[in-house]
Each structure stands twice: as C-alpha cells, then as structure tokens.
mmCIF file of C-alpha atoms in Angstrom:
data_model
loop_
_atom_site.group_PDB
_atom_site.id
_atom_site.type_symbol
_atom_site.label_atom_id
_atom_site.label_comp_id
_atom_site.label_asym_id
_atom_site.label_seq_id
_atom_site.Cartn_x
_atom_site.Cartn_y
_atom_site.Cartn_z
ATOM 1 C CA MET A 7 -81.565 -23.535 66.086
ATOM 2 C CA SER A 8 -83.196 -22.030 68.995
ATOM 3 C CA ASP A 9 -86.370 -22.753 70.538
ATOM 4 C CA ASP A 10 -87.877 -19.451 69.123
ATOM 5 C CA ASP A 11 -87.050 -20.135 65.643
ATOM 6 C CA ARG A 12 -88.613 -23.880 66.129
ATOM 7 C CA ARG A 13 -91.793 -22.287 67.358
ATOM 8 C CA ARG A 14 -92.402 -19.407 65.334
ATOM 9 C CA TRP A 15 -95.175 -19.524 62.389
ATOM 10 C CA LYS A 16 -93.197 -19.307 58.875
ATOM 11 C CA GLY A 17 -96.606 -19.409 57.019
ATOM 12 C CA PRO A 18 -97.852 -22.258 55.275
ATOM 13 C CA GLY A 19 -96.015 -25.077 54.440
ATOM 14 C CA PRO A 20 -95.258 -26.184 50.469
ATOM 15 C CA ASP A 21 -98.383 -28.313 50.336
ATOM 16 C CA LYS A 22 -100.562 -26.298 52.048
ATOM 17 C CA GLN A 23 -102.541 -23.384 50.396
ATOM 18 C CA ASP A 24 -103.748 -21.348 53.470
ATOM 19 C CA SER A 25 -102.796 -20.710 57.223
ATOM 20 C CA GLY A 26 -104.743 -23.878 58.281
ATOM 21 C CA ARG A 27 -107.828 -21.616 59.336
ATOM 22 C CA ARG A 28 -110.842 -23.612 58.357
ATOM 23 C CA ALA A 29 -112.501 -22.714 54.959
ATOM 24 C CA THR A 30 -115.817 -21.958 56.819
ATOM 25 C CA GLU A 31 -114.067 -19.620 59.481
ATOM 26 C CA ARG A 32 -113.326 -16.237 58.515
ATOM 27 C CA LYS A 33 -111.831 -12.905 60.481
ATOM 28 C CA VAL A 34 -114.232 -10.470 59.937
ATOM 29 C CA ILE A 35 -113.586 -6.605 61.720
ATOM 30 C CA ALA A 36 -116.702 -4.624 62.258
ATOM 31 C CA ARG A 37 -115.813 -1.028 62.065
ATOM 32 C CA ASN A 38 -119.286 0.508 61.912
ATOM 33 C CA ALA A 39 -120.259 -0.856 65.393
ATOM 34 C CA ARG A 40 -121.115 1.934 68.018
ATOM 35 C CA THR A 41 -119.910 -0.218 70.766
ATOM 36 C CA GLU A 42 -117.969 -3.272 71.858
ATOM 37 C CA SER A 43 -120.816 -5.304 72.284
ATOM 38 C CA SER A 44 -122.130 -4.594 69.041
ATOM 39 C CA LYS A 45 -118.976 -5.340 67.619
ATOM 40 C CA ARG A 46 -118.442 -8.657 68.827
ATOM 41 C CA TRP A 47 -122.496 -9.537 68.014
ATOM 42 C CA ILE A 48 -121.689 -8.542 64.223
ATOM 43 C CA GLU A 49 -118.351 -10.415 64.249
ATOM 44 C CA ARG A 50 -120.133 -13.504 65.488
ATOM 45 C CA GLN A 51 -122.948 -13.111 63.230
ATOM 46 C CA LEU A 52 -120.595 -12.859 60.295
ATOM 47 C CA GLN A 53 -118.950 -16.319 61.373
ATOM 48 C CA ASP A 54 -121.877 -18.154 62.216
ATOM 49 C CA PRO A 55 -122.082 -21.310 60.025
ATOM 50 C CA TYR A 56 -126.078 -21.245 60.334
ATOM 51 C CA VAL A 57 -126.181 -17.589 59.522
ATOM 52 C CA ARG A 58 -124.147 -18.647 55.933
ATOM 53 C CA LYS A 59 -126.413 -21.696 55.362
ATOM 54 C CA ALA A 60 -129.632 -20.123 55.917
ATOM 55 C CA LYS A 61 -128.325 -17.360 53.372
ATOM 56 C CA GLU A 62 -127.645 -20.203 51.030
ATOM 57 C CA GLU A 63 -130.617 -21.993 51.344
ATOM 58 C CA GLY A 64 -133.038 -18.927 51.297
ATOM 59 C CA TYR A 65 -134.146 -18.885 54.635
ATOM 60 C CA ARG A 66 -134.795 -15.713 56.298
ATOM 61 C CA SER A 67 -132.938 -16.382 59.650
ATOM 62 C CA ARG A 68 -130.600 -19.197 61.099
ATOM 63 C CA ALA A 69 -133.809 -19.814 63.625
ATOM 64 C CA SER A 70 -135.240 -21.739 60.576
ATOM 65 C CA TYR A 71 -132.803 -24.648 61.681
ATOM 66 C CA LYS A 72 -134.093 -24.403 65.278
ATOM 67 C CA LEU A 73 -137.825 -25.242 64.252
ATOM 68 C CA LEU A 74 -136.330 -27.924 61.664
ATOM 69 C CA GLU A 75 -134.456 -29.723 64.770
ATOM 70 C CA ILE A 76 -137.504 -29.378 67.011
ATOM 71 C CA ASP A 77 -139.524 -30.846 64.276
ATOM 72 C CA GLU A 78 -137.255 -33.604 63.904
ATOM 73 C CA THR A 79 -137.353 -34.752 67.516
ATOM 74 C CA ALA A 80 -141.119 -33.916 68.292
ATOM 75 C CA LYS A 81 -142.870 -33.779 64.861
ATOM 76 C CA ILE A 82 -144.883 -30.927 65.377
ATOM 77 C CA LEU A 83 -145.267 -29.816 61.832
ATOM 78 C CA ARG A 84 -147.821 -31.941 59.698
ATOM 79 C CA LYS A 85 -149.489 -31.356 56.288
ATOM 80 C CA GLY A 86 -152.621 -29.603 56.286
ATOM 81 C CA GLN A 87 -152.053 -27.850 59.404
ATOM 82 C CA ARG A 88 -153.567 -24.368 60.213
ATOM 83 C CA VAL A 89 -150.410 -22.877 61.902
ATOM 84 C CA VAL A 90 -150.125 -19.174 63.453
ATOM 85 C CA ASP A 91 -146.535 -17.635 64.192
ATOM 86 C CA LEU A 92 -146.833 -14.996 67.107
ATOM 87 C CA GLY A 93 -143.925 -12.674 66.516
ATOM 88 C CA CYS A 94 -143.103 -14.122 63.296
ATOM 89 C CA ALA A 95 -140.535 -11.559 61.881
ATOM 90 C CA PRO A 96 -138.145 -12.174 60.189
ATOM 91 C CA GLY A 97 -140.372 -15.024 58.872
ATOM 92 C CA GLY A 98 -138.058 -17.925 58.972
ATOM 93 C CA TRP A 99 -140.217 -20.340 60.790
ATOM 94 C CA ILE A 100 -143.218 -19.433 58.705
ATOM 95 C CA GLN A 101 -140.865 -20.267 55.553
ATOM 96 C CA VAL A 102 -140.453 -23.902 57.432
ATOM 97 C CA ALA A 103 -144.079 -24.449 57.978
ATOM 98 C CA LEU A 104 -145.082 -24.068 54.350
ATOM 99 C CA GLN A 105 -141.986 -26.220 53.405
ATOM 100 C CA LYS A 106 -143.359 -28.705 55.666
ATOM 101 C CA GLY A 107 -146.912 -28.482 54.195
ATOM 102 C CA ALA A 108 -148.976 -26.495 56.303
ATOM 103 C CA ALA A 109 -152.410 -25.507 54.520
ATOM 104 C CA GLU A 110 -152.829 -22.127 55.887
ATOM 105 C CA VAL A 111 -150.142 -20.129 57.755
ATOM 106 C CA VAL A 112 -150.977 -16.672 59.508
ATOM 107 C CA GLY A 113 -148.070 -14.524 61.158
ATOM 108 C CA ILE A 114 -148.256 -11.388 63.537
ATOM 109 C CA ASP A 115 -145.697 -9.084 64.578
ATOM 110 C CA LEU A 116 -145.019 -5.412 65.873
ATOM 111 C CA LEU A 117 -142.213 -5.063 62.902
ATOM 112 C CA PRO A 118 -143.500 -4.764 59.039
ATOM 113 C CA LEU A 119 -142.516 -8.061 57.403
ATOM 114 C CA VAL A 120 -141.655 -8.530 53.529
ATOM 115 C CA PRO A 121 -144.716 -10.958 52.264
ATOM 116 C CA ILE A 122 -144.118 -14.492 52.009
ATOM 117 C CA GLU A 123 -145.996 -16.349 49.487
ATOM 118 C CA GLY A 124 -148.713 -18.725 50.521
ATOM 119 C CA ALA A 125 -148.487 -16.990 54.084
ATOM 120 C CA LEU A 126 -150.886 -13.973 55.637
ATOM 121 C CA ILE A 127 -148.755 -11.462 57.355
ATOM 122 C CA ILE A 128 -150.402 -9.025 59.803
ATOM 123 C CA GLU A 129 -148.313 -6.243 61.144
ATOM 124 C CA GLY A 130 -150.172 -5.624 64.435
ATOM 125 C CA ASP A 131 -150.188 -6.495 68.445
ATOM 126 C CA VAL A 132 -150.820 -9.862 69.604
ATOM 127 C CA ASN A 133 -152.115 -8.284 72.813
ATOM 128 C CA ASN A 134 -154.770 -6.274 70.852
ATOM 129 C CA LEU A 135 -158.158 -8.180 70.490
ATOM 130 C CA ASP A 136 -158.474 -6.376 66.893
ATOM 131 C CA ASP A 137 -155.304 -7.876 65.609
ATOM 132 C CA VAL A 138 -155.845 -11.167 66.975
ATOM 133 C CA GLU A 139 -159.208 -11.358 65.271
ATOM 134 C CA LYS A 140 -157.873 -10.397 62.078
ATOM 135 C CA MET A 141 -155.442 -13.248 62.518
ATOM 136 C CA LEU A 142 -158.054 -15.818 63.313
ATOM 137 C CA ALA A 143 -160.184 -14.523 60.304
ATOM 138 C CA GLY A 144 -157.383 -15.407 58.094
ATOM 139 C CA LEU A 145 -157.785 -19.113 59.008
ATOM 140 C CA SER A 146 -160.349 -21.494 57.476
ATOM 141 C CA GLY A 147 -161.178 -23.126 61.418
ATOM 142 C CA PRO A 148 -158.796 -22.974 64.890
ATOM 143 C CA PRO A 149 -155.365 -23.418 64.381
ATOM 144 C CA ASP A 150 -153.502 -26.514 64.701
ATOM 145 C CA LEU A 151 -150.391 -25.574 65.878
ATOM 146 C CA VAL A 152 -149.172 -21.927 67.595
ATOM 147 C CA LEU A 153 -145.747 -21.062 67.055
#
C-alpha cells in the first residue's frame, strides 16, 4: 500500500455515523451575499454557537450572553432596578434586564424595535433632548443602571 492510499480519507468508519465534524458545526454557503466580506460574516453568523443558543433560548441576539457574563462577574443587575438601555436594538439586553428582575426598563434606539413585554421602547435619538425626556418620563425616578 502506498503512502497516498494510507493518507486518503475513505469516509466514516463502520462504527461512525458522520465524517467526524462536530455536530454543532455545519458548513453553510452564503450564496446571496453581495460581497466577499458579507459572505464570510453570514457564514460565521450561521455557524456561531451563541447565535444558535440565543435562538433556542428565545433571546433576540447573542449579545444577551455578553450581559449575562458581565453580570456574573460584576453583579450589575439587581431586582427592582430602573434600567435604561441606550442603543437597545434588537433588545437582547432589555430581555436580560427584565429576566434578572428589573422593575422598570426603558430602551431607546434609532431603529424601530418589536415591543418587549414589560419594557418601554422609544424610537428616537439619545442626542435629542425631547427623546431623552420621553425616556426619563418612562421611569418613576432616576435610572439605577444605564446600559
């Protein structure tokens, strides 16, 4: 037997079901991407375990896990807090704040956002004083935490 025959992959062995690729890993080809960088981003996004986990657990984005990790180390979220989320789209951090027991949550973003039960969402600009006043009027007092 030559070296080439020994090194060439011949498919899964008799006791294996797949090629050895991890079950969580899948190769996805982004055919509708306009640029090469968009194609790479879509492929990374579709293979990201946190994107998959966020979808399974009902979070709006993978960023929810970043806030959960920050809270695990710094303990910034407490029950009964008044929380403001600046640049809140798509709403993952609002979900986490509510889950951790925040009493009042107000989010503001330039982008429209699907409502989240228990939170006030303002489509506006944090640099616009009228929008900031609307945001603060949605709280019963000064915010305890600004995200």
